[in-house]
Short mmCIF file of C-alpha atoms in Angstrom, two decimals:
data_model
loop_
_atom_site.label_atom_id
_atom_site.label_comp_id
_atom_site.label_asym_id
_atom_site.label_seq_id
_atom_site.Cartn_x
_atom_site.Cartn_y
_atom_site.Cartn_z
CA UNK A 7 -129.25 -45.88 -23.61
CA UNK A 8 -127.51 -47.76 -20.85
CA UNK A 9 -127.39 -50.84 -23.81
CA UNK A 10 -124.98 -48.75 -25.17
CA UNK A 11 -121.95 -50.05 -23.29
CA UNK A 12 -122.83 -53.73 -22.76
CA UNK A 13 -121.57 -55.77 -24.85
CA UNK A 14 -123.38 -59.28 -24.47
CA UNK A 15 -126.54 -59.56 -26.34
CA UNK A 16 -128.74 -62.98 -26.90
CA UNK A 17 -131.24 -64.67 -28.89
CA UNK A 18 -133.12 -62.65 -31.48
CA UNK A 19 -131.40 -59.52 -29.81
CA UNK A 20 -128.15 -60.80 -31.03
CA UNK A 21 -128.82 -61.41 -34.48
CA UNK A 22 -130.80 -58.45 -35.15
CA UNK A 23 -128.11 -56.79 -34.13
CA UNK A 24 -125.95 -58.41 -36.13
CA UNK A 25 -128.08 -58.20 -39.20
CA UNK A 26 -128.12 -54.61 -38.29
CA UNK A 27 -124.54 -53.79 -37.77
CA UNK A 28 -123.35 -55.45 -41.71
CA UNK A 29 -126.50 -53.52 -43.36
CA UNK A 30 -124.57 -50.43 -41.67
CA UNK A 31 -121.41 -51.12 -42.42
CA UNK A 32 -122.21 -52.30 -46.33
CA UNK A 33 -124.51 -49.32 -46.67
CA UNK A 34 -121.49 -46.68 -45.46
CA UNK A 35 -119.05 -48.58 -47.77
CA UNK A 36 -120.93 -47.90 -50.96
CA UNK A 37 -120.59 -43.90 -50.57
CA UNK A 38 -116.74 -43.88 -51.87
CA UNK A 39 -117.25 -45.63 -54.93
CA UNK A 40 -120.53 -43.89 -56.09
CA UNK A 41 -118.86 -39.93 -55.19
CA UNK A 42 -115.88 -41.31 -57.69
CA UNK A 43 -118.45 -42.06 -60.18
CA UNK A 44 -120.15 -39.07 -59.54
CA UNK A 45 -116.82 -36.06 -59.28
CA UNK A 46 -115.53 -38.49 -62.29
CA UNK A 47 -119.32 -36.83 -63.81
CA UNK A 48 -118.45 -33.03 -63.14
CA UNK A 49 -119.74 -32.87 -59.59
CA UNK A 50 -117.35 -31.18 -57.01
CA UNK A 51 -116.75 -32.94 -53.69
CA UNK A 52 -118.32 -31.06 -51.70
CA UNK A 53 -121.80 -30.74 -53.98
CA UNK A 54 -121.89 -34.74 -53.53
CA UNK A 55 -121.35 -34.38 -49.68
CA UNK A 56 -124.03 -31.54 -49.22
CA UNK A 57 -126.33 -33.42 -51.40
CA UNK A 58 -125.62 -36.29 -49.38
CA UNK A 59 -125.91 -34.91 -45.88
CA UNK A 60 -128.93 -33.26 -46.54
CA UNK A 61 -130.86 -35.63 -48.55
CA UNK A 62 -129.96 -38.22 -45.08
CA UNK A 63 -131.02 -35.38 -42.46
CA UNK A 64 -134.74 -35.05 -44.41
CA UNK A 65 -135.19 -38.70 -44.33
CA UNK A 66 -134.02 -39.14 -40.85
CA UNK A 67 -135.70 -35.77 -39.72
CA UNK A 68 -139.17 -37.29 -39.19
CA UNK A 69 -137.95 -40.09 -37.21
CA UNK A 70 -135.91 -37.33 -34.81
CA UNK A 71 -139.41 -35.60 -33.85
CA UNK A 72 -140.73 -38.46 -33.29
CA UNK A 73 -138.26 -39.19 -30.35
CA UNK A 74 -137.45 -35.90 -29.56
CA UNK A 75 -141.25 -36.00 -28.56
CA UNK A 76 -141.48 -32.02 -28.37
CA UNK A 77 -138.59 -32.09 -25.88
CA UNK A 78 -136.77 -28.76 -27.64
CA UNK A 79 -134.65 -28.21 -24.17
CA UNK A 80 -133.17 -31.18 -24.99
CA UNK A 81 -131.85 -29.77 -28.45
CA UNK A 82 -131.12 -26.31 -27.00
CA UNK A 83 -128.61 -27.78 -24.08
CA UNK A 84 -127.28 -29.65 -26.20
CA UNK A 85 -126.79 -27.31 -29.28
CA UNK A 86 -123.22 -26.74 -29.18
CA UNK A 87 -122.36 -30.95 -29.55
CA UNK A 88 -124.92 -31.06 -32.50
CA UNK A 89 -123.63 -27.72 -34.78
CA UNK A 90 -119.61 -29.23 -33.60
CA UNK A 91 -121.05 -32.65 -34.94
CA UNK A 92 -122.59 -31.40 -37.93
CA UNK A 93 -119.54 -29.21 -38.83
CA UNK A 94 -116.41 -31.28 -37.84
CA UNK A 95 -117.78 -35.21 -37.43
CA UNK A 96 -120.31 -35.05 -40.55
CA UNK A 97 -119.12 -32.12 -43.24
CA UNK A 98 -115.57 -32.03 -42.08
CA UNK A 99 -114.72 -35.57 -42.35
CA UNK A 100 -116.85 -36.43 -45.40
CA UNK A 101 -115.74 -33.69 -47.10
CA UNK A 102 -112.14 -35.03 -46.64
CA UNK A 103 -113.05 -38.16 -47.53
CA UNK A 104 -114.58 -37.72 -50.12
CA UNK A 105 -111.61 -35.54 -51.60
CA UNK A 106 -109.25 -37.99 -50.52
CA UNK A 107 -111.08 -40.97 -52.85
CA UNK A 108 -110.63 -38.28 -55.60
CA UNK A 109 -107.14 -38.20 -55.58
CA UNK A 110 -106.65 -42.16 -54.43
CA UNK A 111 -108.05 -45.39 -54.42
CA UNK A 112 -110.90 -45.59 -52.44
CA UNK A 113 -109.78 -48.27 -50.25
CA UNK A 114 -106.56 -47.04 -49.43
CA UNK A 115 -108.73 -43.63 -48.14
CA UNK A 116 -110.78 -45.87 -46.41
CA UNK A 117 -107.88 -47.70 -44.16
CA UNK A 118 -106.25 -44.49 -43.27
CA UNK A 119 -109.39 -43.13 -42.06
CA UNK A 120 -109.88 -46.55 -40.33
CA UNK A 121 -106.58 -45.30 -38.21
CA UNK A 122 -108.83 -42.95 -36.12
CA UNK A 123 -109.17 -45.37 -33.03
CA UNK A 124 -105.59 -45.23 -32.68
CA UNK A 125 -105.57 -41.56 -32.90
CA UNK A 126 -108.61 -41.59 -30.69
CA UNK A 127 -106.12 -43.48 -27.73
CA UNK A 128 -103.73 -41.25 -28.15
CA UNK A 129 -105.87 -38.17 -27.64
CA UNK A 130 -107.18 -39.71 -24.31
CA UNK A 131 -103.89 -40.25 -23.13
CA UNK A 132 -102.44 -36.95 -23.11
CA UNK A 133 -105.98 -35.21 -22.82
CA UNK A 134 -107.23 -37.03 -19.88
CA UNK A 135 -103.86 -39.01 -19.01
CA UNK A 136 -105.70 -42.54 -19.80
CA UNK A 137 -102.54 -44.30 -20.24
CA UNK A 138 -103.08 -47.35 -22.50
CA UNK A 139 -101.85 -51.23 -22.21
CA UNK A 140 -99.64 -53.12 -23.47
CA UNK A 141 -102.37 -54.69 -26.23
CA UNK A 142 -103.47 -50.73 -27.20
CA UNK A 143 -100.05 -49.82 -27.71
CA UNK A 144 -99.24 -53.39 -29.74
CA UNK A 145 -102.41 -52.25 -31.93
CA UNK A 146 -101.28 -49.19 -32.66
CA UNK A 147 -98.11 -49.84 -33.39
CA UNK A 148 -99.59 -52.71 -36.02
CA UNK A 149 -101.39 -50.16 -36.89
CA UNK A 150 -98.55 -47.57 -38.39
CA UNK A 151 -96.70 -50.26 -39.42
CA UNK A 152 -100.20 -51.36 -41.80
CA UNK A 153 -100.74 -47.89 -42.87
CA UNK A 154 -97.44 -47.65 -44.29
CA UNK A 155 -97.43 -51.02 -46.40
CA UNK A 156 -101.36 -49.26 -47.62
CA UNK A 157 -99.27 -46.17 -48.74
CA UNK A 158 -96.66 -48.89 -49.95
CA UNK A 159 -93.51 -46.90 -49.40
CA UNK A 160 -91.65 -49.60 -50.56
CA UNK A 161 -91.97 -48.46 -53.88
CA UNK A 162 -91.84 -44.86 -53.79
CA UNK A 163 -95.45 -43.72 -52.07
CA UNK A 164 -97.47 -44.81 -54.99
CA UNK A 165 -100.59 -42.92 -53.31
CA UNK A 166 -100.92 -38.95 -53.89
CA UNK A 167 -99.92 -36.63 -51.64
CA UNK A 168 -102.75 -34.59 -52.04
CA UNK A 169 -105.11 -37.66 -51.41
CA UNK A 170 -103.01 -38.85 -48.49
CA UNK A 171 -103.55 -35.39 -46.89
CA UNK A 172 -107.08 -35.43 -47.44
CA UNK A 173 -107.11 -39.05 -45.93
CA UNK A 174 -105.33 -37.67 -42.80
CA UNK A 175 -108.20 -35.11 -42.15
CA UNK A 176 -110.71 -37.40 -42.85
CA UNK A 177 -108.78 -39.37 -40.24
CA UNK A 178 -108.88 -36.54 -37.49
CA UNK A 179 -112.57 -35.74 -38.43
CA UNK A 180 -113.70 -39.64 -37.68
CA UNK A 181 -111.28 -39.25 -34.46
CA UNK A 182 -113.59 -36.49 -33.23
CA UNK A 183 -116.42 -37.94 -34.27
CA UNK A 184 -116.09 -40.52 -31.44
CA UNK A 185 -114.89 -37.96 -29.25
CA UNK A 186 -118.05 -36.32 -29.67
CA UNK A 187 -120.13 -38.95 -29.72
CA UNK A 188 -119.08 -39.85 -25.88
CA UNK A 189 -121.14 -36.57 -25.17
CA UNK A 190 -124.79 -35.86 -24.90
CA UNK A 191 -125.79 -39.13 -23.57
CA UNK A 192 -129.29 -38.00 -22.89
CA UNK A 193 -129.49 -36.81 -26.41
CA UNK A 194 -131.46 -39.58 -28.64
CA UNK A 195 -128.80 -40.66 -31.15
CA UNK A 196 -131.16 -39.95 -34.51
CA UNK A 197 -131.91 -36.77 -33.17
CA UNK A 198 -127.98 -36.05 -32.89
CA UNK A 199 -127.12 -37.56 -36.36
CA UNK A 200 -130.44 -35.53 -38.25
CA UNK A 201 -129.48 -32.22 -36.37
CA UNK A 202 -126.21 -32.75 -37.81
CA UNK A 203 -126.25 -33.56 -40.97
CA UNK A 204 -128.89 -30.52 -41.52
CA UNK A 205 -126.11 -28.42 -40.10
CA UNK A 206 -123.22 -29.85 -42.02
CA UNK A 207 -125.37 -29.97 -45.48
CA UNK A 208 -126.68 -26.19 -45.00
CA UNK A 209 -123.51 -25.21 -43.98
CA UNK A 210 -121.61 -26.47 -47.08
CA UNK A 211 -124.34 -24.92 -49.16
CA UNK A 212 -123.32 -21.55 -48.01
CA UNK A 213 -119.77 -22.36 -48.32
CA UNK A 214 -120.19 -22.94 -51.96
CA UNK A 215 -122.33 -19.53 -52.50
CA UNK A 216 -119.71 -18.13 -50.87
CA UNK A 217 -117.05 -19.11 -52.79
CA UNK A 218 -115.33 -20.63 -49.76
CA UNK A 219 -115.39 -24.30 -51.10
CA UNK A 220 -116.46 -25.32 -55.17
CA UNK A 221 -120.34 -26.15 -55.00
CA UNK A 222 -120.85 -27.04 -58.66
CA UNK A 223 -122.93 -30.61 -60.15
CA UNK A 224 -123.42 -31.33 -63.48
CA UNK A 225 -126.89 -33.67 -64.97
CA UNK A 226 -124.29 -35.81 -67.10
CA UNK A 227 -124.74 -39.54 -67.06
CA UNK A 228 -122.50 -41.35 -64.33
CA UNK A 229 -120.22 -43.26 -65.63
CA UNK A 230 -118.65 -46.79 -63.81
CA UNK A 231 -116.43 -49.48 -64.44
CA UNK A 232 -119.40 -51.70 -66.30
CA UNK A 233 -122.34 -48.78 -66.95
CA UNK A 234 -123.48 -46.05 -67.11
CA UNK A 235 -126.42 -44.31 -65.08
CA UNK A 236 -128.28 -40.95 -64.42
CA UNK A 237 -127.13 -38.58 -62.10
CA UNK A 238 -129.63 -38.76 -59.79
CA UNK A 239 -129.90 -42.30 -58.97
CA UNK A 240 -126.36 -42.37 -57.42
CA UNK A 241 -127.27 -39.23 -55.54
CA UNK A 242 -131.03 -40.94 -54.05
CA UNK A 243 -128.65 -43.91 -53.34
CA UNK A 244 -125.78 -41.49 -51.54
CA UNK A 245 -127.96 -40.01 -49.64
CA UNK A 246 -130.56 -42.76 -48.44
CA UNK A 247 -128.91 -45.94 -48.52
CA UNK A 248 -124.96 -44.95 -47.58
CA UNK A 249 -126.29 -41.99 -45.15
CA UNK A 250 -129.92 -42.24 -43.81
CA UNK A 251 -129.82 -45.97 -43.56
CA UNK A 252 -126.89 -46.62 -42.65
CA UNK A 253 -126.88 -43.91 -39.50
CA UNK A 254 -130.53 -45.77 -38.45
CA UNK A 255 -129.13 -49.35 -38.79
CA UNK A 256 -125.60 -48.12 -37.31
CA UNK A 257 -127.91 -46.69 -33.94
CA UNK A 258 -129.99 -49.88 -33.80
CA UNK A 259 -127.21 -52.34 -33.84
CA UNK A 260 -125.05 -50.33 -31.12
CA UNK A 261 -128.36 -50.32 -28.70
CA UNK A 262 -128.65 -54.45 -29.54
CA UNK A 263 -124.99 -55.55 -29.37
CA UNK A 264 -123.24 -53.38 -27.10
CA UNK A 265 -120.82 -50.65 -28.13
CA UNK A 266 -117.67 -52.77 -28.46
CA UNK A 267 -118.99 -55.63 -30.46
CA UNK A 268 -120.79 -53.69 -33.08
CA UNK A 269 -117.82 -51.70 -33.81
CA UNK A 270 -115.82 -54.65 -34.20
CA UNK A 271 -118.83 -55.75 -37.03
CA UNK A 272 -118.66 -52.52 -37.90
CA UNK A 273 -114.78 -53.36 -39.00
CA UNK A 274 -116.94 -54.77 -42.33
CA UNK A 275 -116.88 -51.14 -43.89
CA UNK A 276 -113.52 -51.99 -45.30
CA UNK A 277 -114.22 -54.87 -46.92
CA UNK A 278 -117.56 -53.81 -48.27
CA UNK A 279 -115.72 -50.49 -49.75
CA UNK A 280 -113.09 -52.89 -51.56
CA UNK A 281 -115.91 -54.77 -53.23
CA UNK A 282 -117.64 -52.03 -54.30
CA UNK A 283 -114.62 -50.30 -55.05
CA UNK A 284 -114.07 -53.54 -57.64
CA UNK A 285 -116.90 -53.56 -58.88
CA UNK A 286 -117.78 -50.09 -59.80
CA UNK A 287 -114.30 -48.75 -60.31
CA UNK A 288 -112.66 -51.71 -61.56
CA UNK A 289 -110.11 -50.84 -58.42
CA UNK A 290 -107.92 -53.57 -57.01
CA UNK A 291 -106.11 -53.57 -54.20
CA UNK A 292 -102.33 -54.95 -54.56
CA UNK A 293 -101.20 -57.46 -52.54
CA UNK A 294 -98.71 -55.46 -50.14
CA UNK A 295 -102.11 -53.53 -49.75
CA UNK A 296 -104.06 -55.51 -48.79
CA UNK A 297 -101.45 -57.00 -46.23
CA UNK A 298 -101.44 -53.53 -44.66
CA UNK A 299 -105.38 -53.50 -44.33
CA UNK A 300 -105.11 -57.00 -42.29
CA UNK A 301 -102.71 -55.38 -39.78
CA UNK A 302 -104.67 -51.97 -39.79
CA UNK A 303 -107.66 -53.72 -39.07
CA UNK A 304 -106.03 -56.40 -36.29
CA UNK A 305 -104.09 -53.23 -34.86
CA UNK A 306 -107.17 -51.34 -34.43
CA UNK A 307 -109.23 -54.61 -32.84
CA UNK A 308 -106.20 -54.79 -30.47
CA UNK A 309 -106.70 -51.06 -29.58
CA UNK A 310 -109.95 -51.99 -28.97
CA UNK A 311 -109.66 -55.19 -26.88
CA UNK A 312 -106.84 -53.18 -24.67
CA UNK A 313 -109.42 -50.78 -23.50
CA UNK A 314 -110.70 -51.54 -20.49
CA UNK A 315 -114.86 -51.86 -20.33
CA UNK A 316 -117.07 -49.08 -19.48
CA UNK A 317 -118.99 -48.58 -16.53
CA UNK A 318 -122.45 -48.74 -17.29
CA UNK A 319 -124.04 -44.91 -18.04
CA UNK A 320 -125.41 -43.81 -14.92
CA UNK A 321 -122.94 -45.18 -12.71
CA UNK A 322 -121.14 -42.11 -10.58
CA UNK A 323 -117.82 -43.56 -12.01
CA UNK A 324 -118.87 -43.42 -15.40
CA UNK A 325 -116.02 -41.95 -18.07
CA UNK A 326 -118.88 -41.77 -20.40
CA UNK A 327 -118.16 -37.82 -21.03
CA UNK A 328 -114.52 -38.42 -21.32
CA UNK A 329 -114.52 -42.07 -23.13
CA UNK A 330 -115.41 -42.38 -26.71
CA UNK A 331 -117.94 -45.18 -27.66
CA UNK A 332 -116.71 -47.46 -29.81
CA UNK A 333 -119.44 -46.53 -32.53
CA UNK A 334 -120.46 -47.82 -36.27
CA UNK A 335 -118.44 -44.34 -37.98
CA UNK A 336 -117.20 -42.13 -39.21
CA UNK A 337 -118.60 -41.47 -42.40
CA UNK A 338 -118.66 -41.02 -43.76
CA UNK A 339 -118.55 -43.47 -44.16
CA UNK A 340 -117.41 -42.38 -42.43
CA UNK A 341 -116.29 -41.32 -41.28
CA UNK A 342 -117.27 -41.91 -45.14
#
């Protein structure tokens, strides 16, 4: 786990990791488009996260046990970070998301969740009085200045409210997602990311029977920009390819490259959501937009770069359990 906060990686470590990192990112960036198509279908928001969450924490369950290795004190000291992960950083957050992209383009919702580092620094520095540098507070003022030319105010707030708000929380979940995810070191990550998405999907489930949240799905054909599909191949894609796959690859490229440089890779999502965005939604981002993703995405590199390195986990002097990781989402992913 110690790879976790090195940055330098060589050879065939390094482009594994690499390779690793943009299967991640691409893989989280598909989920927007396909939950348009399918609450476009009939299905509710958070039917298509529960569905999604769940689907990922089978598929990923198997490979848990296997490094959990029987070790169930493990899981029960470390219960209360996996039901707060599996309730705010996984069902919170996509749930948010996932409303936001049905009230606004999908890569507008993406950059304003993509503001969560920048809500992360602030959070450190009047939690735990890490006052940031002169680069952090450069990045996050790039940052604002980005997410307003997203929103374009210059004309009025083209965006909805409602989806802007929903973009926010999805914002604040990601946020704690790294906040969380700085906990629990001894904690295999798949073990953390299986336990919760279980939690978030079975909790959303009873939600719905509830009547706390709408739980409702429909069988109707899926409709995009350029086809049409059955329901359930979006949902088998949801939930393997832009959840189960892309937490594994997300894990693997962190241990290979370092914490720091595969979040920076990890800085792809963006640009893989606004393709797929294009091409199933026909979405396109205008120009003053896109402009405002640049300096969203330099601001938040700058955060990054004005953070000062980790000590290595283990070390006496370690902020490990007060430092986020810079880590592949928020899925969503991320975190959509």
């Amino acid at each position: 786990m110690a790879t976790l906060t090195h940055d330098a990686a060589a050879g065939h470590r390094l482009r594994a990791g690499l390779l690793f990192a943009v299967v991640s990112a691409s893989s989280f960036g598909l989920s927007g488009p396909l939950a348009r198509g399918l609450m476009n279908a009939g299905w509710s928001a958070a039917a298509v996260v529960a569905a999604r969450v769940l689907l990922a924490g089978v598929v990923l369950l198997p490979l848990a046990l296997s490094q959990l290795r029987g070790n169930w004190n493990l899981v029960r000291a470390n219960a209360a970070l996996i039901i707060a992960y599996g309730l705010v950083a996984v069902a919170g957050t996509q749930l948010a998301y996932f409303n936001a992209v049905a009230h606004m383009e999908v890569g507008t919702a993406l950059l304003i969740e993509y503001t969560a580092p920048i809500a992360v620094v602030g959070w450190l520095w009047v939690r735990h009085r890490q006052r940031p540098g002169a680069a952090t507070v450069g990045g996050a003022a790039l940052g604002v200045v980005g997410l307003l030319l997203v929103l374009d105010v210059t004309s009025g707030l083209s965006a909805d409210p409602i989806g802007i708000a929903w973009a926010m929380g999805a914002m604040v979940g990601a946020a704690t997602y790294f906040v969380l995810s700085a906990h629990g070191v001894d904690l295999p990550g798949t073990v953390l990311a299986a336990g919760g998405l279980l939690i978030g999907g079975v909790t959303l489930v009873l939600a719905g029977v509830v009547g706390i949240v709408p739980l409702h799905a429909t069988t109707d054909p899926v409709v995009f920009d350029d086809f049409t599909t059955s329901w359930w191949i979006p949902i088998l894609t949801i939930g393997i390819v832009t959840a189960a796959i892309a937490y594994a690859t997300g894990i693997a490229a962190t241990r290979r490259l370092g914490a720091r440089l595969a979040s920076f890779v990890a800085l792809t999502e963006v640009l893989a959501a606004l393709l797929f965005a294009g091409a199933l939604l026909g979405e396109s981002p205008r120009p003053i937009q896109l402009l405002g993703g640049a300096l969203i995405l330099i601001g938040v590199i700058a955060v990054r770069l004005g953070e000062p390195a980790p000590l290595p986990i283990g070390d006496p002097e370690s902020p490990a359990a007060e430092e986020p990781p810079a880590t592949t989402r928020p899925e969503i992913d991320h975190q959509s």
